[in-house]
Amino acid sequence: MIKNTFKSKSFHLRAPLLIKVIFVLTLGFSVKLFVSCFPPNTIEMHFNKIEIYGIDNSGIRACGHMVDTMYASAVAFKLNLMDSTHGYYSHKSNYALSSLFFAPAMAFTVSNNYIPVNKVAQIKITTLLDIDENIKAGEDITNLILFGGGNFELYYNVNSAISTLNKEQSAANSSIVMVLSISAKKPTLQLNVQVSLDNNSVLSADTDVITILNPPEL
């Protein structure tokens, strides 16, 4: 009889502890589930780096292939603006938050969205070498450039290019394609691109010296 009474008391002592453990686990699960149901907020980015490189626009290689040799009538470049700090800070932020939510088990993943704080106000393109007999080194050739997206699907003017750079992005960078609207007549070509932001800062980069070829004969 004494033995049974001891077992009964032991059970009653363990029951509140078990309830507390279940409550803590349930609360933790609920918090993680609640946090995981919300997509990430829009992240601010500050453009602080610019890069520009030649790409193939001749249709011979895969669209966008990086090159330093171009045909005279297919001169094109890709311009990237980026926030170089996000490579570090976004990783640290994601790591810190990872303990608060579950990794999503779904057919798609909600991506982070990045919005530039300081907007692009102006794009200026200057040729550093003569393009032909009329367009000399040092001239502003912005009006001779057509702008488009990464897939060359459409070409726009500089105002459309600025709008593209300033819109919300899926990564901490924005990019456009720049195409020379006339044929280059000289054997080499090099451009300087200046991007002015609305905080009065200027990002500037020179292209590599591009070798210009005549198109192959058909």
PDB file of C-alpha atoms in Angstrom:
ATOM      1  CA  MET A   1       0.000   0.000   0.000  1.00  0.00           C
ATOM      2  CA  ILE A   2       2.830   2.338   0.850  1.00  0.00           C
ATOM      3  CA  LYS A   3       4.519   1.469  -2.435  1.00  0.00           C
ATOM      4  CA  ASN A   4       1.425   2.339  -4.489  1.00  0.00           C
ATOM      5  CA  THR A   5       1.049   5.658  -2.650  1.00  0.00           C
ATOM      6  CA  PHE A   6       4.640   6.576  -3.548  1.00  0.00           C
ATOM      7  CA  LYS A   7       4.016   5.861  -7.229  1.00  0.00           C
ATOM      8  CA  SER A   8       0.878   7.988  -7.201  1.00  0.00           C
ATOM      9  CA  LYS A   9       2.708  10.949  -5.646  1.00  0.00           C
ATOM     10  CA  SER A  10       5.565  10.581  -8.173  1.00  0.00           C
ATOM     11  CA  PHE A  11       3.130  10.710 -11.057  1.00  0.00           C
ATOM     12  CA  HIS A  12       1.435  13.840  -9.746  1.00  0.00           C
ATOM     13  CA  LEU A  13       4.824  15.546  -9.370  1.00  0.00           C
ATOM     14  CA  ARG A  14       5.833  14.750 -12.967  1.00  0.00           C
ATOM     15  CA  ALA A  15       2.531  15.794 -14.561  1.00  0.00           C
ATOM     16  CA  PRO A  16       2.971  19.601 -14.116  1.00  0.00           C
ATOM     17  CA  LEU A  17       6.529  19.389 -15.451  1.00  0.00           C
ATOM     18  CA  LEU A  18       5.361  17.489 -18.536  1.00  0.00           C
ATOM     19  CA  ILE A  19       2.645  20.072 -19.175  1.00  0.00           C
ATOM     20  CA  LYS A  20       5.202  22.876 -18.924  1.00  0.00           C
ATOM     21  CA  VAL A  21       7.522  21.173 -21.424  1.00  0.00           C
ATOM     22  CA  ILE A  22       4.675  20.646 -23.879  1.00  0.00           C
ATOM     23  CA  PHE A  23       3.625  24.289 -23.474  1.00  0.00           C
ATOM     24  CA  VAL A  24       7.162  25.605 -24.157  1.00  0.00           C
ATOM     25  CA  LEU A  25       7.586  23.405 -27.240  1.00  0.00           C
ATOM     26  CA  THR A  26       4.171  24.435 -28.570  1.00  0.00           C
ATOM     27  CA  LEU A  27       4.916  28.117 -28.008  1.00  0.00           C
ATOM     28  CA  GLY A  28       8.269  27.849 -29.790  1.00  0.00           C
ATOM     29  CA  PHE A  29       6.690  26.046 -32.733  1.00  0.00           C
ATOM     30  CA  SER A  30       3.922  28.653 -32.963  1.00  0.00           C
ATOM     31  CA  VAL A  31       6.406  31.556 -32.993  1.00  0.00           C
ATOM     32  CA  LYS A  32       8.480  29.952 -35.761  1.00  0.00           C
ATOM     33  CA  LEU A  33       5.384  29.188 -37.815  1.00  0.00           C
ATOM     34  CA  PHE A  34       4.069  32.727 -37.368  1.00  0.00           C
ATOM     35  CA  VAL A  35       7.360  34.360 -38.435  1.00  0.00           C
ATOM     36  CA  SER A  36       7.773  31.990 -41.379  1.00  0.00           C
ATOM     37  CA  CYS A  37       4.410  32.959 -42.886  1.00  0.00           C
ATOM     38  CA  PHE A  38       5.524  36.508 -43.673  1.00  0.00           C
ATOM     39  CA  PRO A  39       7.712  37.367 -46.701  1.00  0.00           C
ATOM     40  CA  PRO A  40      10.883  39.419 -46.072  1.00  0.00           C
ATOM     41  CA  ASN A  41      10.667  43.201 -46.055  1.00  0.00           C
ATOM     42  CA  THR A  42      12.068  45.355 -48.823  1.00  0.00           C
ATOM     43  CA  ILE A  43      15.765  45.974 -48.180  1.00  0.00           C
ATOM     44  CA  GLU A  44      17.415  49.330 -48.814  1.00  0.00           C
ATOM     45  CA  MET A  45      20.516  49.412 -50.991  1.00  0.00           C
ATOM     46  CA  HIS A  46      22.984  52.211 -51.655  1.00  0.00           C
ATOM     47  CA  PHE A  47      24.738  52.157 -55.021  1.00  0.00           C
ATOM     48  CA  ASN A  48      28.480  52.392 -54.334  1.00  0.00           C
ATOM     49  CA  LYS A  49      30.061  50.388 -57.143  1.00  0.00           C
ATOM     50  CA  ILE A  50      29.858  50.418 -60.937  1.00  0.00           C
ATOM     51  CA  GLU A  51      31.118  47.955 -63.520  1.00  0.00           C
ATOM     52  CA  ILE A  52      30.841  47.833 -67.297  1.00  0.00           C
ATOM     53  CA  TYR A  53      31.973  45.180 -69.738  1.00  0.00           C
ATOM     54  CA  GLY A  54      31.578  44.365 -73.405  1.00  0.00           C
ATOM     55  CA  ILE A  55      28.980  41.794 -74.467  1.00  0.00           C
ATOM     56  CA  ASP A  56      28.270  40.093 -77.764  1.00  0.00           C
ATOM     57  CA  ASN A  57      25.352  41.573 -79.708  1.00  0.00           C
ATOM     58  CA  SER A  58      26.124  40.012 -83.079  1.00  0.00           C
ATOM     59  CA  GLY A  59      23.973  36.918 -82.697  1.00  0.00           C
ATOM     60  CA  ILE A  60      26.991  34.674 -83.309  1.00  0.00           C
ATOM     61  CA  ARG A  61      27.573  33.817 -79.633  1.00  0.00           C
ATOM     62  CA  ALA A  62      25.081  33.384 -76.847  1.00  0.00           C
ATOM     63  CA  CYS A  63      23.371  36.654 -76.041  1.00  0.00           C
ATOM     64  CA  GLY A  64      25.257  38.546 -73.331  1.00  0.00           C
ATOM     65  CA  HIS A  65      28.522  36.618 -73.698  1.00  0.00           C
ATOM     66  CA  MET A  66      31.377  38.774 -72.326  1.00  0.00           C
ATOM     67  CA  VAL A  67      33.784  39.906 -75.074  1.00  0.00           C
ATOM     68  CA  ASP A  68      36.588  42.361 -75.804  1.00  0.00           C
ATOM     69  CA  THR A  69      36.218  42.085 -79.602  1.00  0.00           C
ATOM     70  CA  MET A  70      33.087  43.289 -81.410  1.00  0.00           C
ATOM     71  CA  TYR A  71      31.832  43.776 -84.925  1.00  0.00           C
ATOM     72  CA  ALA A  72      31.580  47.380 -86.053  1.00  0.00           C
ATOM     73  CA  SER A  73      27.786  47.376 -86.165  1.00  0.00           C
ATOM     74  CA  ALA A  74      27.279  45.348 -82.968  1.00  0.00           C
ATOM     75  CA  VAL A  75      28.967  47.365 -80.211  1.00  0.00           C
ATOM     76  CA  ALA A  76      27.266  46.668 -76.877  1.00  0.00           C
ATOM     77  CA  PHE A  77      28.031  46.815 -73.154  1.00  0.00           C
ATOM     78  CA  LYS A  78      26.404  45.781 -69.916  1.00  0.00           C
ATOM     79  CA  LEU A  79      26.318  48.286 -67.059  1.00  0.00           C
ATOM     80  CA  ASN A  80      25.910  47.119 -63.451  1.00  0.00           C
ATOM     81  CA  LEU A  81      25.264  49.294 -60.408  1.00  0.00           C
ATOM     82  CA  MET A  82      25.492  47.559 -57.060  1.00  0.00           C
ATOM     83  CA  ASP A  83      25.647  47.868 -53.306  1.00  0.00           C
ATOM     84  CA  SER A  84      28.792  45.933 -52.422  1.00  0.00           C
ATOM     85  CA  THR A  85      27.989  45.911 -48.683  1.00  0.00           C
ATOM     86  CA  HIS A  86      25.041  43.554 -49.077  1.00  0.00           C
ATOM     87  CA  GLY A  87      27.265  40.592 -49.817  1.00  0.00           C
ATOM     88  CA  TYR A  88      28.224  40.666 -46.120  1.00  0.00           C
ATOM     89  CA  TYR A  89      25.326  42.252 -44.299  1.00  0.00           C
ATOM     90  CA  SER A  90      22.521  40.275 -45.938  1.00  0.00           C
ATOM     91  CA  HIS A  91      24.310  37.045 -45.045  1.00  0.00           C
ATOM     92  CA  LYS A  92      24.710  38.105 -41.403  1.00  0.00           C
ATOM     93  CA  SER A  93      21.088  39.233 -41.236  1.00  0.00           C
ATOM     94  CA  ASN A  94      19.776  35.994 -42.718  1.00  0.00           C
ATOM     95  CA  TYR A  95      21.945  33.981 -40.315  1.00  0.00           C
ATOM     96  CA  ALA A  96      20.617  35.892 -37.310  1.00  0.00           C
ATOM     97  CA  LEU A  97      17.003  35.399 -38.386  1.00  0.00           C
ATOM     98  CA  SER A  98      17.362  31.745 -39.353  1.00  0.00           C
ATOM     99  CA  SER A  99      16.758  30.619 -35.766  1.00  0.00           C
ATOM    100  CA  LEU A 100      13.358  32.329 -35.765  1.00  0.00           C
ATOM    101  CA  PHE A 101      11.682  30.635 -38.709  1.00  0.00           C
ATOM    102  CA  PHE A 102      11.467  27.393 -40.612  1.00  0.00           C
ATOM    103  CA  ALA A 103      13.028  26.916 -44.022  1.00  0.00           C
ATOM    104  CA  PRO A 104      10.057  27.050 -46.420  1.00  0.00           C
ATOM    105  CA  ALA A 105       8.974  23.686 -47.859  1.00  0.00           C
ATOM    106  CA  MET A 106       7.192  24.879 -50.994  1.00  0.00           C
ATOM    107  CA  ALA A 107       7.504  24.827 -54.757  1.00  0.00           C
ATOM    108  CA  PHE A 108       8.799  28.395 -54.804  1.00  0.00           C
ATOM    109  CA  THR A 109      10.780  30.669 -52.502  1.00  0.00           C
ATOM    110  CA  VAL A 110       9.929  34.294 -51.722  1.00  0.00           C
ATOM    111  CA  SER A 111      12.958  36.371 -52.723  1.00  0.00           C
ATOM    112  CA  ASN A 112      14.278  39.452 -51.002  1.00  0.00           C
ATOM    113  CA  ASN A 113      13.470  42.741 -52.681  1.00  0.00           C
ATOM    114  CA  TYR A 114      15.982  45.582 -52.843  1.00  0.00           C
ATOM    115  CA  ILE A 115      15.187  49.234 -53.466  1.00  0.00           C
ATOM    116  CA  PRO A 116      17.848  51.892 -54.163  1.00  0.00           C
ATOM    117  CA  VAL A 117      17.842  54.734 -51.640  1.00  0.00           C
ATOM    118  CA  ASN A 118      19.814  57.168 -53.800  1.00  0.00           C
ATOM    119  CA  LYS A 119      18.299  57.169 -57.262  1.00  0.00           C
ATOM    120  CA  VAL A 120      20.097  57.520 -60.573  1.00  0.00           C
ATOM    121  CA  ALA A 121      19.629  61.068 -61.852  1.00  0.00           C
ATOM    122  CA  GLN A 122      21.762  61.077 -65.003  1.00  0.00           C
ATOM    123  CA  ILE A 123      23.814  58.805 -67.255  1.00  0.00           C
ATOM    124  CA  LYS A 124      26.584  60.318 -69.354  1.00  0.00           C
ATOM    125  CA  ILE A 125      28.638  58.357 -71.871  1.00  0.00           C
ATOM    126  CA  THR A 126      31.833  59.763 -73.363  1.00  0.00           C
ATOM    127  CA  THR A 127      34.014  58.179 -76.025  1.00  0.00           C
ATOM    128  CA  LEU A 128      37.692  58.018 -75.073  1.00  0.00           C
ATOM    129  CA  LEU A 129      38.787  57.177 -78.625  1.00  0.00           C
ATOM    130  CA  ASP A 130      37.659  58.375 -82.038  1.00  0.00           C
ATOM    131  CA  ILE A 131      34.643  56.431 -83.318  1.00  0.00           C
ATOM    132  CA  ASP A 132      34.774  57.757 -86.884  1.00  0.00           C
ATOM    133  CA  GLU A 133      35.932  60.866 -88.727  1.00  0.00           C
ATOM    134  CA  ASN A 134      33.221  62.999 -87.152  1.00  0.00           C
ATOM    135  CA  ILE A 135      32.995  61.684 -83.597  1.00  0.00           C
ATOM    136  CA  LYS A 136      36.248  62.348 -81.791  1.00  0.00           C
ATOM    137  CA  ALA A 137      37.680  61.331 -78.446  1.00  0.00           C
ATOM    138  CA  GLY A 138      36.206  63.301 -75.543  1.00  0.00           C
ATOM    139  CA  GLU A 139      32.755  63.791 -77.083  1.00  0.00           C
ATOM    140  CA  ASP A 140      29.518  63.056 -75.241  1.00  0.00           C
ATOM    141  CA  ILE A 141      27.788  60.249 -77.192  1.00  0.00           C
ATOM    142  CA  THR A 142      24.883  59.563 -74.817  1.00  0.00           C
ATOM    143  CA  ASN A 143      22.430  60.416 -77.597  1.00  0.00           C
ATOM    144  CA  LEU A 144      24.005  57.710 -79.783  1.00  0.00           C
ATOM    145  CA  ILE A 145      23.339  54.953 -77.237  1.00  0.00           C
ATOM    146  CA  LEU A 146      20.225  52.768 -77.088  1.00  0.00           C
ATOM    147  CA  PHE A 147      19.359  51.083 -73.799  1.00  0.00           C
ATOM    148  CA  GLY A 148      17.690  47.779 -73.102  1.00  0.00           C
ATOM    149  CA  GLY A 149      17.204  44.928 -70.697  1.00  0.00           C
ATOM    150  CA  GLY A 150      19.487  41.965 -70.247  1.00  0.00           C
ATOM    151  CA  ASN A 151      17.859  39.944 -73.050  1.00  0.00           C
ATOM    152  CA  PHE A 152      18.128  42.554 -75.809  1.00  0.00           C
ATOM    153  CA  GLU A 153      14.372  42.331 -76.275  1.00  0.00           C
ATOM    154  CA  LEU A 154      13.776  46.076 -76.645  1.00  0.00           C
ATOM    155  CA  TYR A 155      15.831  49.246 -76.883  1.00  0.00           C
ATOM    156  CA  TYR A 156      14.883  52.435 -75.099  1.00  0.00           C
ATOM    157  CA  ASN A 157      16.167  55.935 -74.461  1.00  0.00           C
ATOM    158  CA  VAL A 158      18.231  57.088 -71.494  1.00  0.00           C
ATOM    159  CA  ASN A 159      15.174  58.051 -69.400  1.00  0.00           C
ATOM    160  CA  SER A 160      13.831  54.502 -69.617  1.00  0.00           C
ATOM    161  CA  ALA A 161      17.256  53.184 -68.639  1.00  0.00           C
ATOM    162  CA  ILE A 162      17.282  55.405 -65.545  1.00  0.00           C
ATOM    163  CA  SER A 163      13.807  54.156 -64.571  1.00  0.00           C
ATOM    164  CA  THR A 164      14.991  50.555 -64.921  1.00  0.00           C
ATOM    165  CA  LEU A 165      17.984  51.155 -62.648  1.00  0.00           C
ATOM    166  CA  ASN A 166      15.845  52.881 -60.021  1.00  0.00           C
ATOM    167  CA  LYS A 167      13.114  50.263 -59.676  1.00  0.00           C
ATOM    168  CA  GLU A 168      12.895  47.505 -57.083  1.00  0.00           C
ATOM    169  CA  GLN A 169      15.266  44.614 -57.776  1.00  0.00           C
ATOM    170  CA  SER A 170      15.514  40.970 -56.720  1.00  0.00           C
ATOM    171  CA  ALA A 171      19.214  41.394 -55.814  1.00  0.00           C
ATOM    172  CA  ALA A 172      21.405  44.223 -54.490  1.00  0.00           C
ATOM    173  CA  ASN A 173      22.231  45.472 -57.990  1.00  0.00           C
ATOM    174  CA  SER A 174      20.653  46.926 -61.118  1.00  0.00           C
ATOM    175  CA  SER A 175      21.765  46.468 -64.710  1.00  0.00           C
ATOM    176  CA  ILE A 176      21.069  47.690 -68.225  1.00  0.00           C
ATOM    177  CA  VAL A 177      22.429  47.014 -71.705  1.00  0.00           C
ATOM    178  CA  MET A 178      23.928  49.833 -73.802  1.00  0.00           C
ATOM    179  CA  VAL A 179      24.122  49.519 -77.601  1.00  0.00           C
ATOM    180  CA  LEU A 180      25.916  51.914 -79.939  1.00  0.00           C
ATOM    181  CA  SER A 181      23.377  52.956 -82.584  1.00  0.00           C
ATOM    182  CA  ILE A 182      26.005  53.641 -85.296  1.00  0.00           C
ATOM    183  CA  SER A 183      28.850  51.585 -86.733  1.00  0.00           C
ATOM    184  CA  ALA A 184      32.300  52.082 -85.262  1.00  0.00           C
ATOM    185  CA  LYS A 185      34.779  52.946 -88.025  1.00  0.00           C
ATOM    186  CA  LYS A 186      38.034  52.881 -86.097  1.00  0.00           C
ATOM    187  CA  PRO A 187      39.997  49.725 -85.150  1.00  0.00           C
ATOM    188  CA  THR A 188      39.564  50.277 -81.394  1.00  0.00           C
ATOM    189  CA  LEU A 189      36.906  51.753 -79.138  1.00  0.00           C
ATOM    190  CA  GLN A 190      36.729  52.745 -75.484  1.00  0.00           C
ATOM    191  CA  LEU A 191      34.000  54.503 -73.506  1.00  0.00           C
ATOM    192  CA  ASN A 192      33.643  56.191 -70.136  1.00  0.00           C
ATOM    193  CA  VAL A 193      30.323  55.955 -68.299  1.00  0.00           C
ATOM    194  CA  GLN A 194      29.368  58.349 -65.512  1.00  0.00           C
ATOM    195  CA  VAL A 195      26.279  57.696 -63.394  1.00  0.00           C
ATOM    196  CA  SER A 196      25.165  60.636 -61.251  1.00  0.00           C
ATOM    197  CA  LEU A 197      23.010  59.905 -58.200  1.00  0.00           C
ATOM    198  CA  ASP A 198      20.518  62.233 -56.543  1.00  0.00           C
ATOM    199  CA  ASN A 199      22.825  62.622 -53.524  1.00  0.00           C
ATOM    200  CA  ASN A 200      25.379  64.372 -55.803  1.00  0.00           C
ATOM    201  CA  SER A 201      27.761  61.388 -55.886  1.00  0.00           C
ATOM    202  CA  VAL A 202      29.097  60.120 -59.216  1.00  0.00           C
ATOM    203  CA  LEU A 203      30.065  56.566 -60.116  1.00  0.00           C
ATOM    204  CA  SER A 204      32.423  56.344 -63.087  1.00  0.00           C
ATOM    205  CA  ALA A 205      34.030  53.498 -65.029  1.00  0.00           C
ATOM    206  CA  ASP A 206      35.943  53.012 -68.292  1.00  0.00           C
ATOM    207  CA  THR A 207      35.321  50.087 -70.577  1.00  0.00           C
ATOM    208  CA  ASP A 208      38.202  47.922 -71.719  1.00  0.00           C
ATOM    209  CA  VAL A 209      39.722  48.884 -75.052  1.00  0.00           C
ATOM    210  CA  ILE A 210      37.555  47.011 -77.547  1.00  0.00           C
ATOM    211  CA  THR A 211      38.921  45.663 -80.831  1.00  0.00           C
ATOM    212  CA  ILE A 212      36.552  46.434 -83.708  1.00  0.00           C
ATOM    213  CA  LEU A 213      36.111  43.969 -86.586  1.00  0.00           C
ATOM    214  CA  ASN A 214      34.319  44.314 -89.900  1.00  0.00           C
ATOM    215  CA  PRO A 215      31.342  41.938 -90.207  1.00  0.00           C
ATOM    216  CA  PRO A 216      32.045  38.657 -91.997  1.00  0.00           C
ATOM    217  CA  GLU A 217      31.138  38.575 -95.686  1.00  0.00           C
ATOM    218  CA  LEU A 218      28.044  36.541 -96.531  1.00  0.00           C
TER     219      LEU A 218
END
